[in-house]
Each structure stands twice: as structure tokens, then as C-alpha cells.
PDB file of C-alpha atoms in Angstrom:
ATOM      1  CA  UNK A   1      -2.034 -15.308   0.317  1.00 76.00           C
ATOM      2  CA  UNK A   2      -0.920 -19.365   0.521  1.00 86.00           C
ATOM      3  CA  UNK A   3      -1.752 -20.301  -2.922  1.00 89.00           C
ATOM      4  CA  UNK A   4      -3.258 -23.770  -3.090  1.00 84.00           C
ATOM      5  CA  UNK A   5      -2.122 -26.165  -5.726  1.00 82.00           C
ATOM      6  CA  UNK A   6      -5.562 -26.592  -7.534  1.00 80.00           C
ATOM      7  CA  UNK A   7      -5.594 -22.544  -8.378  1.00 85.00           C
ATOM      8  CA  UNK A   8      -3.322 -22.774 -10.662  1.00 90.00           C
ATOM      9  CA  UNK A   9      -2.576 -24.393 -13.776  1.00 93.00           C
ATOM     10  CA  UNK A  10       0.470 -26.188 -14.510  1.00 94.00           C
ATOM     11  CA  UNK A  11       2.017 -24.067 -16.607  1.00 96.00           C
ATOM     12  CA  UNK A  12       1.632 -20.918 -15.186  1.00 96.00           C
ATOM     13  CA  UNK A  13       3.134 -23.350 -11.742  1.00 95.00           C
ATOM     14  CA  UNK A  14       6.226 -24.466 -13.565  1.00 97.00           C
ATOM     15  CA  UNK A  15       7.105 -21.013 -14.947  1.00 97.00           C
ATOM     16  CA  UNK A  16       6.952 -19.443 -11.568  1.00 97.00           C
ATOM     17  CA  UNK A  17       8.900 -22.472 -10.250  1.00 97.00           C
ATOM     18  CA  UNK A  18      11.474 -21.782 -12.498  1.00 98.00           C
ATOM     19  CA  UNK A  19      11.623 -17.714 -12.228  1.00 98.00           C
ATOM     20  CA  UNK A  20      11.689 -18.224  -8.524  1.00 98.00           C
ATOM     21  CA  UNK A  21      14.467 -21.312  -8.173  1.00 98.00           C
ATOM     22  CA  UNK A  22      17.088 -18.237 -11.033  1.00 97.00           C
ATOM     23  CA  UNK A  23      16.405 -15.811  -7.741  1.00 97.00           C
ATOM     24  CA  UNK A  24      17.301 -18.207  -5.225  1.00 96.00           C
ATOM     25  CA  UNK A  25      19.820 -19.490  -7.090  1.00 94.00           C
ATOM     26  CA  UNK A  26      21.522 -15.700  -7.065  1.00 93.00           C
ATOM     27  CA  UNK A  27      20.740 -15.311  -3.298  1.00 92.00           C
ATOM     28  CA  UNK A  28      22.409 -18.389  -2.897  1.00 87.00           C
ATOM     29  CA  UNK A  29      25.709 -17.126  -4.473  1.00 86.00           C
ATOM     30  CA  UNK A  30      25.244 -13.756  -3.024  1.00 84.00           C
ATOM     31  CA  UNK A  31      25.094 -15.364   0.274  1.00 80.00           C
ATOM     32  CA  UNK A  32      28.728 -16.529   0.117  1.00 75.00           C
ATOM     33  CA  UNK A  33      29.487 -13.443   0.187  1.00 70.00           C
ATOM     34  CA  UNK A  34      27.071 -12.222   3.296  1.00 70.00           C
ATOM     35  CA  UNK A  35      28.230 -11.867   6.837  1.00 69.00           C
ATOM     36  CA  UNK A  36      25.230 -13.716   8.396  1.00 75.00           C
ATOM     37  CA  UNK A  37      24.762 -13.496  12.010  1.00 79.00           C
ATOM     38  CA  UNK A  38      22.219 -15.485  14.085  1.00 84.00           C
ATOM     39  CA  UNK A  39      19.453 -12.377  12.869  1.00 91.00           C
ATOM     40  CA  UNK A  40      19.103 -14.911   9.943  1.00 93.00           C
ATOM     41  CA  UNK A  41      17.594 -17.504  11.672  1.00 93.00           C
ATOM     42  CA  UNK A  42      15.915 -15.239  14.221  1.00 94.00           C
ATOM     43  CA  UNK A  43      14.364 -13.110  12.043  1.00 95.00           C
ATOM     44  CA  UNK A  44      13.098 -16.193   9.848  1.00 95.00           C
ATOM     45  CA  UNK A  45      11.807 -17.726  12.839  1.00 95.00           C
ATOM     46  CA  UNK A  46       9.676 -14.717  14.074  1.00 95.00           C
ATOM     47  CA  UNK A  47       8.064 -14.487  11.332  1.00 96.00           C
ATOM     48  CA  UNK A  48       7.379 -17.977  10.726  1.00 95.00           C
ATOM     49  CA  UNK A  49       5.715 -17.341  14.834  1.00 94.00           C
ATOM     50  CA  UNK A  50       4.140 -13.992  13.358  1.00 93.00           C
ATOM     51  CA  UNK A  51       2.516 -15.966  10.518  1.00 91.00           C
ATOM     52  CA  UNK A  52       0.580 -18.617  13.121  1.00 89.00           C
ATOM     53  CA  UNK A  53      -1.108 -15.176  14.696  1.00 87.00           C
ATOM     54  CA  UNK A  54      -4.376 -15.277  12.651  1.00 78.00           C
ATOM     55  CA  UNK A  55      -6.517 -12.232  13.535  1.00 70.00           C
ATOM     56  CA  UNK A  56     -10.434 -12.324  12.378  1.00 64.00           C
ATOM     57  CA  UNK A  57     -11.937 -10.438  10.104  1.00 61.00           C
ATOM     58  CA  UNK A  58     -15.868  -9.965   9.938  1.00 56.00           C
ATOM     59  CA  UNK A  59     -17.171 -11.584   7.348  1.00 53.00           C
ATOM     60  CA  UNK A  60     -15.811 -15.284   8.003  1.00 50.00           C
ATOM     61  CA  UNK A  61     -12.088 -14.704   7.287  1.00 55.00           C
ATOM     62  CA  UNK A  62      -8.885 -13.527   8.815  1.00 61.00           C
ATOM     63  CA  UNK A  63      -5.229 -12.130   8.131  1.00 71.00           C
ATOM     64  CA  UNK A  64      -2.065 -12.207   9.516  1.00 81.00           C
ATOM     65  CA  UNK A  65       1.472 -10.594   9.120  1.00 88.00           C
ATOM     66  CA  UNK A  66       3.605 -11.490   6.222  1.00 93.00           C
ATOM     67  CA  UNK A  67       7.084 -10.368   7.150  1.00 94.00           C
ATOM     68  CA  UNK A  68       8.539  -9.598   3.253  1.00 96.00           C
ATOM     69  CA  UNK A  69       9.633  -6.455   3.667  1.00 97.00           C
ATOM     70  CA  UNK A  70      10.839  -6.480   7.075  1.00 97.00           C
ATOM     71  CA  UNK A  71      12.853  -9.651   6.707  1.00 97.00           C
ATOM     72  CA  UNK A  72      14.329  -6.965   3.082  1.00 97.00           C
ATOM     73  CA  UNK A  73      14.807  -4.290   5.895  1.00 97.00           C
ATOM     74  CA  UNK A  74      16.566  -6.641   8.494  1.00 95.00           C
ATOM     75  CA  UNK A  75      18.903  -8.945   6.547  1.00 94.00           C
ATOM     76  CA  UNK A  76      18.943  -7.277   2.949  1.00 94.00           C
ATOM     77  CA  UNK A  77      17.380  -8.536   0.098  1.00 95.00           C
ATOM     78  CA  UNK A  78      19.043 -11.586  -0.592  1.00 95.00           C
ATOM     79  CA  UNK A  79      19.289 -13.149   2.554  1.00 94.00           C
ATOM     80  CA  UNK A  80      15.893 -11.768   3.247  1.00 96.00           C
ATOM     81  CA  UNK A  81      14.936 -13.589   0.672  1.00 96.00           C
ATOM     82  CA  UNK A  82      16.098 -16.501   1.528  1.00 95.00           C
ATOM     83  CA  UNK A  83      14.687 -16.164   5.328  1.00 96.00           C
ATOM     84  CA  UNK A  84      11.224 -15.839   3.864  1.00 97.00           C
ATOM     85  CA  UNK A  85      11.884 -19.231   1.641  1.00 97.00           C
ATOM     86  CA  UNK A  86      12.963 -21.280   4.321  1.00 96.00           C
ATOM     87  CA  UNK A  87       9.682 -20.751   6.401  1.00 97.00           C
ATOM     88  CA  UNK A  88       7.058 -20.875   3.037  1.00 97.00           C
ATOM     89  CA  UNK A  89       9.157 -24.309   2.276  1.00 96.00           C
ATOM     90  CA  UNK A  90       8.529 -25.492   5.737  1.00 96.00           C
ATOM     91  CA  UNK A  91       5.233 -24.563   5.431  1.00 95.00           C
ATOM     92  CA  UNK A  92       4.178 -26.232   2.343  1.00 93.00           C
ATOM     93  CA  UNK A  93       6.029 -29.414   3.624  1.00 94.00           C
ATOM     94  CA  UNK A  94       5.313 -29.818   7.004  1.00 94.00           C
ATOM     95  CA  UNK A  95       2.001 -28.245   7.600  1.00 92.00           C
ATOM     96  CA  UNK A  96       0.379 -28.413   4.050  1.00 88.00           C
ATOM     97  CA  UNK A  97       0.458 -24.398   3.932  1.00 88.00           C
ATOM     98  CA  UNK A  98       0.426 -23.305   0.041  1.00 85.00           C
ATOM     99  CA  UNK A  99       0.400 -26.098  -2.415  1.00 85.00           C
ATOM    100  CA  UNK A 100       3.477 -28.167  -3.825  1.00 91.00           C
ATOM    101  CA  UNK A 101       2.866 -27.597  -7.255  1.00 92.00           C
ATOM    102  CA  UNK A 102       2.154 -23.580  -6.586  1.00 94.00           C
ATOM    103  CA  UNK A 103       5.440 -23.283  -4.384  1.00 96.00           C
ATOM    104  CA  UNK A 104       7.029 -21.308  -7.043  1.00 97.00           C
ATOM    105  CA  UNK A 105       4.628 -18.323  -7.085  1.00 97.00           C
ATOM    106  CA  UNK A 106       4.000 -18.687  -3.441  1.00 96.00           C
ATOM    107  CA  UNK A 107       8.007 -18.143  -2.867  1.00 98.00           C
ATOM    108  CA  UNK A 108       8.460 -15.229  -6.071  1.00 98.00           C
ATOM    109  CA  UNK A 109       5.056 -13.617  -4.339  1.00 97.00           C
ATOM    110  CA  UNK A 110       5.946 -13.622  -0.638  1.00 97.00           C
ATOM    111  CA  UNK A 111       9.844 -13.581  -0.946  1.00 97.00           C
ATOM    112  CA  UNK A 112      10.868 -12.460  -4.049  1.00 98.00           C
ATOM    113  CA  UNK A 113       8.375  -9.040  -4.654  1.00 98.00           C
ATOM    114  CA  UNK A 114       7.541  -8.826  -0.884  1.00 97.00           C
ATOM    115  CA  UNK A 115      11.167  -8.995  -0.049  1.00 98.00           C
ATOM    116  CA  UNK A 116      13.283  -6.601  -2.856  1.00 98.00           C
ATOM    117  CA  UNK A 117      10.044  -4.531  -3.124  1.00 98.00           C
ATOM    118  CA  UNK A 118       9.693  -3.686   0.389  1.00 97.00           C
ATOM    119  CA  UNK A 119      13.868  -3.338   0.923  1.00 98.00           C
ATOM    120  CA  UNK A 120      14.483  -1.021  -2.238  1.00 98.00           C
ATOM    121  CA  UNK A 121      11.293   1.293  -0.863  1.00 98.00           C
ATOM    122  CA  UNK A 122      12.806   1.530   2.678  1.00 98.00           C
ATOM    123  CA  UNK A 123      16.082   2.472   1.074  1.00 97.00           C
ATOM    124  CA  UNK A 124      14.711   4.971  -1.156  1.00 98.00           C
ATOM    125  CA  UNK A 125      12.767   6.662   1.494  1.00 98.00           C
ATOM    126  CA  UNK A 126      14.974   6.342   4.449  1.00 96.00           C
ATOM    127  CA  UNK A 127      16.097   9.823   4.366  1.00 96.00           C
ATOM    128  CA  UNK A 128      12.446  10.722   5.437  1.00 97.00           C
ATOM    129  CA  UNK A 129      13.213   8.912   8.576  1.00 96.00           C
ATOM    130  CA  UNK A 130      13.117   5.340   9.118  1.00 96.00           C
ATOM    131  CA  UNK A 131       9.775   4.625  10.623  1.00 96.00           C
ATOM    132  CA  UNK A 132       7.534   6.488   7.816  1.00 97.00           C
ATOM    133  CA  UNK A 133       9.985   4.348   5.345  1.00 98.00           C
ATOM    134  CA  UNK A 134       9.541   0.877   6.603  1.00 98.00           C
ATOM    135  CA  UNK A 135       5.654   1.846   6.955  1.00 98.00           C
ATOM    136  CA  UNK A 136       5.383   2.424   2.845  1.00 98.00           C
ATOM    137  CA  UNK A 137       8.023  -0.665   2.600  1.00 98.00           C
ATOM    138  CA  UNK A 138       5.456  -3.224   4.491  1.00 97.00           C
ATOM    139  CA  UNK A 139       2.283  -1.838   2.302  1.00 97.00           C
ATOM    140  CA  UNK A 140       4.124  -2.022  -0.547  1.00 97.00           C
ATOM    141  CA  UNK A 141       5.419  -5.122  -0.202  1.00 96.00           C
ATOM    142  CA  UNK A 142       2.442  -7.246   0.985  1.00 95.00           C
ATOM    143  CA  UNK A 143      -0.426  -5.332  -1.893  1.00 95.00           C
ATOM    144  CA  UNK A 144       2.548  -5.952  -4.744  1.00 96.00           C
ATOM    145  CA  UNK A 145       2.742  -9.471  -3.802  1.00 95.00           C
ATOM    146  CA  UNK A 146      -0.927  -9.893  -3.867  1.00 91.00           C
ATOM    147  CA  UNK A 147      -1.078  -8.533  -7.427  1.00 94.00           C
ATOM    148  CA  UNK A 148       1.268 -11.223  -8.143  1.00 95.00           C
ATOM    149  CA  UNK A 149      -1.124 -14.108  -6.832  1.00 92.00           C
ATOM    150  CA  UNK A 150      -4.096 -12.258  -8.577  1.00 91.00           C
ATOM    151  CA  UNK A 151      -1.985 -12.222 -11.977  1.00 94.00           C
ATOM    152  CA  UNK A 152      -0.923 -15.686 -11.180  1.00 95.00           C
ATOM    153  CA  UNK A 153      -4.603 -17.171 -10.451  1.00 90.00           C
ATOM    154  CA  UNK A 154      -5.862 -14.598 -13.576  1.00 90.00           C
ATOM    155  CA  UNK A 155      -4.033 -16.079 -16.197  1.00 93.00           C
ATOM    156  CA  UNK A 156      -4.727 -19.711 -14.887  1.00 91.00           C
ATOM    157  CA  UNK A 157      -7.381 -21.631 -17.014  1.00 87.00           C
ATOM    158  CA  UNK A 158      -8.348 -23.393 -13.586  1.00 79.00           C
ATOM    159  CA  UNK A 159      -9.335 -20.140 -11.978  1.00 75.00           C
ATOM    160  CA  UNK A 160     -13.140 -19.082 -13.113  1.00 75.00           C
ATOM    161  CA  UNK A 161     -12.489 -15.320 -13.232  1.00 74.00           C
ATOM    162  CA  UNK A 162      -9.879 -13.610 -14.871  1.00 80.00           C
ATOM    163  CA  UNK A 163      -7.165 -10.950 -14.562  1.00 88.00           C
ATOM    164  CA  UNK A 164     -10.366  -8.081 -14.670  1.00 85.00           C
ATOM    165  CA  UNK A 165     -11.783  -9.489 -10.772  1.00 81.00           C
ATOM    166  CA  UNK A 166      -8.807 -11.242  -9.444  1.00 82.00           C
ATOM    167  CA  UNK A 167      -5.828  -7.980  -9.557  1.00 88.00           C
ATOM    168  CA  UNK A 168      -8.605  -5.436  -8.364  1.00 85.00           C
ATOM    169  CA  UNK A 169     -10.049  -7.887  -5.677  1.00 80.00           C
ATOM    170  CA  UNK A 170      -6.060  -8.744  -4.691  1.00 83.00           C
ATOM    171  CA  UNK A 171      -4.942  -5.350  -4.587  1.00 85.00           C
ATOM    172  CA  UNK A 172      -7.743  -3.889  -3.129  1.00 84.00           C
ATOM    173  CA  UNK A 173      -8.350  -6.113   0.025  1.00 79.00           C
ATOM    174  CA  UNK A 174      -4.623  -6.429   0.520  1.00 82.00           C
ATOM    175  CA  UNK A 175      -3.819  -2.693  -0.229  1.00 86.00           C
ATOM    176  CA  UNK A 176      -6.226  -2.167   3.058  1.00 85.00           C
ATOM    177  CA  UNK A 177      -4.706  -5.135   5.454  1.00 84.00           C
ATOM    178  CA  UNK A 178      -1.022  -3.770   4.046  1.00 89.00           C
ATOM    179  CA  UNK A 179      -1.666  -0.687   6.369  1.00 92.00           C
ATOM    180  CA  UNK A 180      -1.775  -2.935   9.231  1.00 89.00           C
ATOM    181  CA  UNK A 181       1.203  -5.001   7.650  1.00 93.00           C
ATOM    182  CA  UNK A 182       3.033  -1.850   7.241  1.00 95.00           C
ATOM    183  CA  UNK A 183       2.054  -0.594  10.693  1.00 95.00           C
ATOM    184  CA  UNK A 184       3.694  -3.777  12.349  1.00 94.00           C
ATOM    185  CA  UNK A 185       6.561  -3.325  10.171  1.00 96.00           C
ATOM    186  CA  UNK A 186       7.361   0.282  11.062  1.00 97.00           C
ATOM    187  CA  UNK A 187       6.453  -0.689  14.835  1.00 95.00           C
ATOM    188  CA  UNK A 188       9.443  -3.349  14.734  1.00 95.00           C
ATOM    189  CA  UNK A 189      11.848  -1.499  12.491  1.00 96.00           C
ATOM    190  CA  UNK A 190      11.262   1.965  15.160  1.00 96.00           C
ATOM    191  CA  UNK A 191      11.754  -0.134  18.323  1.00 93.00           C
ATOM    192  CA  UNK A 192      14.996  -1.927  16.862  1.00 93.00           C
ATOM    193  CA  UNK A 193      16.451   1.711  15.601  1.00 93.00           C
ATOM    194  CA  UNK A 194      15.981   2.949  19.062  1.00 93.00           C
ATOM    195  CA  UNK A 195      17.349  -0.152  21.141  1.00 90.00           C
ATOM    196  CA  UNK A 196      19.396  -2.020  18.914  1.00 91.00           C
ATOM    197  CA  UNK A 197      20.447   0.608  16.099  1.00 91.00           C
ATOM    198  CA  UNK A 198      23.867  -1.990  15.684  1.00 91.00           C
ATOM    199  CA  UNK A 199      21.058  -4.374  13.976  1.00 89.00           C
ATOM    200  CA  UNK A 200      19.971  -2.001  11.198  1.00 89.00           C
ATOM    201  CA  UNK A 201      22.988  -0.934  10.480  1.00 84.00           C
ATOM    202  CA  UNK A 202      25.241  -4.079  10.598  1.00 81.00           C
ATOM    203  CA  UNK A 203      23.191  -6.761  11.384  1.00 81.00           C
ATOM    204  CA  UNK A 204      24.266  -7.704  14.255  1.00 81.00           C
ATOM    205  CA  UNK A 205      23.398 -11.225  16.167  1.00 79.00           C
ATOM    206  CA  UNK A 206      19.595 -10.514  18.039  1.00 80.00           C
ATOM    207  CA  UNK A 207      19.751 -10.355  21.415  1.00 76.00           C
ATOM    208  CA  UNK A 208      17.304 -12.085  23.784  1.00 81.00           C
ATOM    209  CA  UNK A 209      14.402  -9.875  23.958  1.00 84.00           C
ATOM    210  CA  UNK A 210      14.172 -11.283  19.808  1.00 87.00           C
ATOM    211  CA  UNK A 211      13.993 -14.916  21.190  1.00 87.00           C
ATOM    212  CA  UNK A 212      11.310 -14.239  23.993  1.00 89.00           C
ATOM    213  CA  UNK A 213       8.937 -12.423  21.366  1.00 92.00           C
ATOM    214  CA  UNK A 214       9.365 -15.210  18.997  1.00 91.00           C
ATOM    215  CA  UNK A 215       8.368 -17.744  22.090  1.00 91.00           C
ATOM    216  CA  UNK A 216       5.557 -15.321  23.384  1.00 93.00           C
ATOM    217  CA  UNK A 217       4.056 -15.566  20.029  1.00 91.00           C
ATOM    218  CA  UNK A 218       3.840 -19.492  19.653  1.00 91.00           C
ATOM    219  CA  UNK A 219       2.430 -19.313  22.914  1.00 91.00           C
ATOM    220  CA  UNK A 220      -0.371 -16.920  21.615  1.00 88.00           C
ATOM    221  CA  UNK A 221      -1.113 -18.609  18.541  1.00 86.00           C
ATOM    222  CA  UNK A 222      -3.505 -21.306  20.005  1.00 84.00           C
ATOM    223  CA  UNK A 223      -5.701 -18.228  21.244  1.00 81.00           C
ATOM    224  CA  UNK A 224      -5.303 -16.535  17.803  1.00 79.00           C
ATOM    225  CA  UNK A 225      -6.289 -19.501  16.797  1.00 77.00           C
ATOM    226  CA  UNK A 226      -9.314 -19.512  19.264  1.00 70.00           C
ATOM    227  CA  UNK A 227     -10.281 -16.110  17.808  1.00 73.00           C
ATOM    228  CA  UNK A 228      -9.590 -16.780  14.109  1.00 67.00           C
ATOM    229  CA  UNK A 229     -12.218 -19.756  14.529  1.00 68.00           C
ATOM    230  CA  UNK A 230     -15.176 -17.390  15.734  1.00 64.00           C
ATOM    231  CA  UNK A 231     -15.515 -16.161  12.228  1.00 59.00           C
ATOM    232  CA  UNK A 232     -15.036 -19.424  10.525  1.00 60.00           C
ATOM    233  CA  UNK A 233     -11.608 -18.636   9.863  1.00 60.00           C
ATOM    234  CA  UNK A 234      -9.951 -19.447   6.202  1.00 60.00           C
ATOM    235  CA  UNK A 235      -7.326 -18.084   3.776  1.00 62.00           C
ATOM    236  CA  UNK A 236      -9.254 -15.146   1.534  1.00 60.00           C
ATOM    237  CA  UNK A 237      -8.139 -17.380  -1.613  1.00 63.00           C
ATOM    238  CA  UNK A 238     -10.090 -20.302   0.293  1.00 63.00           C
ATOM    239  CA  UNK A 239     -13.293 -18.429   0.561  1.00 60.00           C
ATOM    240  CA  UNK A 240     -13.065 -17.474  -2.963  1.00 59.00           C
ATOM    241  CA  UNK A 241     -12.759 -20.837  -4.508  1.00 60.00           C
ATOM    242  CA  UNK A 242     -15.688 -21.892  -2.347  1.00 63.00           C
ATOM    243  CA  UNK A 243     -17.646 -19.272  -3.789  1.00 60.00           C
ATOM    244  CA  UNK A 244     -16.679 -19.812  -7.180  1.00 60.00           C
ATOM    245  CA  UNK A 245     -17.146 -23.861  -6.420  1.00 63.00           C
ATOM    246  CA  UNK A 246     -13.564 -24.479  -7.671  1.00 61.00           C
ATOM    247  CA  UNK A 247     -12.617 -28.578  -6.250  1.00 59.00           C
ATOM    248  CA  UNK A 248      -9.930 -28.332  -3.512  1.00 57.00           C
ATOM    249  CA  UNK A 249      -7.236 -30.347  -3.688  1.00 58.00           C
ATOM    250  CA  UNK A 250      -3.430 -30.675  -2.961  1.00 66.00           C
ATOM    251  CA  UNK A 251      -0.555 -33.327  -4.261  1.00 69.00           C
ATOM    252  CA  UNK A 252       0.768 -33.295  -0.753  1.00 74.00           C
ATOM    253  CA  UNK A 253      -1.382 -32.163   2.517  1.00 80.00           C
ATOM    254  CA  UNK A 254       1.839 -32.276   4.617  1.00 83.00           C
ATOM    255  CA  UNK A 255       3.019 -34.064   7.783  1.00 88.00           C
ATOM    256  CA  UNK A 256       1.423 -31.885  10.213  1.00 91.00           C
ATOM    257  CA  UNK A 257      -2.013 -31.083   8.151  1.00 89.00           C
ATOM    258  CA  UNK A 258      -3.300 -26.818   8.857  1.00 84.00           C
ATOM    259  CA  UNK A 259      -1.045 -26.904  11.768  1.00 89.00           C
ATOM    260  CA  UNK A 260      -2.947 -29.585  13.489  1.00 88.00           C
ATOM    261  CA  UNK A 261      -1.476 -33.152  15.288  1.00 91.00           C
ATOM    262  CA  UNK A 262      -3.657 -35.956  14.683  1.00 88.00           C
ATOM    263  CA  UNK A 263      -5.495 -37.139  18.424  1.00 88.00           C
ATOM    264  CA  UNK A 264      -4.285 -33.925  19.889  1.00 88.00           C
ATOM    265  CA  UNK A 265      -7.035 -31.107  21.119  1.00 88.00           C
ATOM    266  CA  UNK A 266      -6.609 -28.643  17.806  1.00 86.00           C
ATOM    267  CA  UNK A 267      -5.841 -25.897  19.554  1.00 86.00           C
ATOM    268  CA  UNK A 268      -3.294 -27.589  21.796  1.00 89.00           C
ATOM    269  CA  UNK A 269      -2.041 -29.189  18.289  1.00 89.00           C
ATOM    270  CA  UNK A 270      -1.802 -25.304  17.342  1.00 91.00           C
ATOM    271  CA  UNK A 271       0.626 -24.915  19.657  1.00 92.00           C
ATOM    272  CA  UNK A 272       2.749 -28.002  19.499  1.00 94.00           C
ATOM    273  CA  UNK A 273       2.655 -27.126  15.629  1.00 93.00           C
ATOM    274  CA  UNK A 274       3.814 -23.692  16.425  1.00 93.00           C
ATOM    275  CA  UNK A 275       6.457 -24.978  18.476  1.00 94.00           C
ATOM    276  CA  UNK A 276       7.790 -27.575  15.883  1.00 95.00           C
ATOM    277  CA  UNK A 277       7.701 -25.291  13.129  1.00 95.00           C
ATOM    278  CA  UNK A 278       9.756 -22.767  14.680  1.00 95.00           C
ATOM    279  CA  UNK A 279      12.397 -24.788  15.789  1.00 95.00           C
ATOM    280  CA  UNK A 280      12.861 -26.694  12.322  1.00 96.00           C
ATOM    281  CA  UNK A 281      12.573 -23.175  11.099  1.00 96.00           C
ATOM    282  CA  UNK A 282      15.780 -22.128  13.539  1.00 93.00           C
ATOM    283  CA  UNK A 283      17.415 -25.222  12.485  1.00 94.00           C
ATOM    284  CA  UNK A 284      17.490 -24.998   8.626  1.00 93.00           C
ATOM    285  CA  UNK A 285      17.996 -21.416   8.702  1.00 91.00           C
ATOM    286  CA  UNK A 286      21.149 -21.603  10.971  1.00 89.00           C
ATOM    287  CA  UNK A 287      22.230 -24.660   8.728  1.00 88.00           C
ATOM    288  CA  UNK A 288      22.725 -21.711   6.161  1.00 86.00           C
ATOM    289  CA  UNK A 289      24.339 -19.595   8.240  1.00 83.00           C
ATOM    290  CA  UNK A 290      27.181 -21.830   8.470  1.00 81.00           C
ATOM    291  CA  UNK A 291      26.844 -22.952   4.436  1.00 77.00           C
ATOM    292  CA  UNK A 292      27.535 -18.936   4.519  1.00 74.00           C
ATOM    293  CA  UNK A 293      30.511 -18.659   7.107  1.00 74.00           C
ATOM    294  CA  UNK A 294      32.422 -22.423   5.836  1.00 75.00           C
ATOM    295  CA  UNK A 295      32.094 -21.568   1.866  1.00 69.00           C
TER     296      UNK A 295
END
């Protein structure tokens, strides 16, 4: 859902940069005001580790899990918010993951509707118990923000096809991987209301059964990675624009280029990539925590 710079046009970029830096700038400010534990950086670190899991798809592509909604769920909508920026920031300018120029919708797709979306669902249908909630919450979330992106590529000049292919073709294929995305979600928000309840309730700091998943998971991605490969693995949005024959291009391609390090075996890269990611991940997002707790 990564939307590269050369799908969009300019001006369609720049007012999505703009609608998604008034958000942030409200998080921000809200976040003053937020009793942030160490669940902010945790939970933006596992799902910047949940994002590396590419699973194939037949048919040459491959998906993987978001996290909008249950970042919403976890930390609230703000800091959620927030969580889901750091990591699509790092992305973009580290790894070359989403364009530059496209950063705006990426962040108002992914953690502005995934995030309030999927948190103001699981709120209004927690009273049909938590588990069937967060479920509707993560498929919500994820096919919501793919409208957005199909809206957002529609209405672009640079895109061949407009709003009549691109929303039916982004809702549809992400209204069907969203049951998966909602699956996951309801899987993680069920084990935490049965183990940690303290979490859901007053976010409380993650224990270390958090930090082992979120190093299990780097460990995997290199075999995700492996898998993701056997059907020629590449975003949905890439396979499009091959099809359509749009040029591929990006202002930046990042430090780290699709998660690779240059002379290194790619999948071993994967891993080192993984690794890196997730602790500059930890690091920015605990840099906010104490912005948060010193302002």
C-alpha cells in the first residue's frame, strides 16, 4: 500500500502533505498531554518487525500486516498515530519504502484513516466483546486506507486509470487481505485482554514476551523474505504500474535500498535491515516518549 513517488502528481502530493503534517501537528499537542509508557515504542517497533513479514500471494505478489488499527486500539488514536508515522518515516528514509514526495498520503492512508478508523470502530463495538471488535477495527482500517491510495492515485493525472478501476480494484483486493489483517489484529488484541488486560485498559509499559515477538519476527523476515521471492514478490501498486507501463522512479531510493545492504547476501541484508530498522524505530519513538514526559 507504499505509494511510490511517480504515482502521484504533485499536487494531489502536496495537499496530502499538508492535510497529514495539521493531524500530526494535533497529535503532537495532544501528546503533551498523554501518559506514554514504553508500549509507544514497543508497539511501533512490532509493527515496523510485522511489516518486514511478506507472505506470497499466487499470482506474483504478496501482503503483509499493516498495524493501523491495532497501534488506534493499543495507544489511542493520537499516539497511535504517531507510532505508525515514525515507522512509514523510517521507511521512506532509510529503506526507500513509499516515495518522498507521496509521504503525505502514505502517512494520512496508513496512520491517519487506518489509525482513528480502526480505534473509533473498536470503541463503538466493544460492548460486543473485544475480540469480534478489534476484528471489524483491523478490516476496516486497512480496506478504508486503501480507498484512500485508490482516490489518491485516481485523481492523479500520472496514474493511467481513474477513480472508476483504481477505488474498486483498492477496496476490493484489500477488503479480502483486511480479513487476514483483522484476524491478526483480533488475535493480538484477545491474547493481550487475557494476559495483560492492565495494557488495554491503561497502557501500561509491555512486558518481555512484547520484546521477544518483536525479535522473533526480524529473525523470520529473511525466510518471509525467502517465500515472498517464490512468487516474484512486489507491492500490488508495483505490479500495477508495470502493467499499465507507468516509468518508476523515486527522488530519494534511501540509505538502505528495499531493505537490502549493498555486498551483503540479500536475504542476510533482510535481516541486518530488519534489525537496523527496528532499533532506529525503538530509538525515535522512545525519543518521544520523553518529548511527552519533560514538556
Amino acid at each position: 500500500m507504499h505509494i511510490p513517488d511517480s504515482y502521484l502528481d504533485i499536487s494531489v502530493a502536496i495537499v496530502f502533505i499538508l492535510l497529514s503534517l495539521s493531524v500530526l501537528t494535533l497529535s503532537l499537542h495532544r501528546l503533551k498531554k498523554e501518559k506514554l509508557s514504553s508500549l509507544f515504542g514497543i508497539v511501533a517497533a512490532a509493527i515496523f518487525a510485522a511489516q518486514m513479514l511478506n507472505w506470497p500471494i499466487p499470482g506474483g505478489t504478496s501482503a503483509h500486516f499493516v498495524g493501523g488499527a491495532l497501534a488506534g486500539i493499543l495507544l489511542g488514536p493520537y499516539a497511535g498515530c504517531l507510532a505508525m508515522t515514525v515507522v512509514l518515516t523510517i521507511q521512506a528514509l532509510v529503506f526507500g519504502d513509499g516515495g518522498l514526495i507521496a509521504w503525505g498520503a502514505n502517512v494520512w492512508n496508513m496512520a491517519i484513516v487506518g489509525v482513528f478508523s480502526g480505534y473509533y470502530t473498536y470503541k463503538a463495538l466493544e460492548k460486543f466483546g473485544k475480540t469480534f471488535a478489534s476484528f471489524i477495527a483491523g478490516w476496516l482500517g486497512i480496506t478504508l486506507a486503501a480507498l484512500f491510495a485508490g482516490f489518491e492515485v485516481g485523481i492523479s493525472a500520472s496514474f493511467k486509470y481513474g477513480l472508476q478501476i483504481t477505488l474498486p480494484v483498492m477496496g476490493i483486493w484489500h477488503g479480502i487481505l483486511g480479513i487476514v489483517e483483522g484476524a491478526i489484529t483480533a488475535g493480538v488484541v484477545s491474547y493481550i485482554s487475557s494476559r495483560r488486560p492492565e495494557i488495554l485498559e491503561n497502557r501500561a509499559p509491555a512486558g518481555k514476551i512484547a520484546v521477544l515477538g518483536i525479535l522473533v519476527m526480524v529473525i523470520l523476515s529473511p525466510l518471509f523474505a525467502y517465500t515472498a521471492e517464490l512468487v516474484n514478490y512486489s507491492e500490488p501498486l508495483e505490479n500495477a504500474a508495470e502493467l499499465l507501463g507507468l516509468p518508476d522512479y523515486s527522488v530519494y531510493s534511501g540509505l538502505l535500498p528495499d531493505y537490502t545492504v549493498p555486498g551483503l547476501d540479500p536475504y542476510f541484508g533482510t535481516l541486518i535491515t530488519g534489525a537496523i530498522g527496528t532499533l532506529v524505530v525503538l530509538a525515535l519513538a522512545y525519543g518521544m516518549v520523553k518529548y511527552a514526559r519533560n514538556s
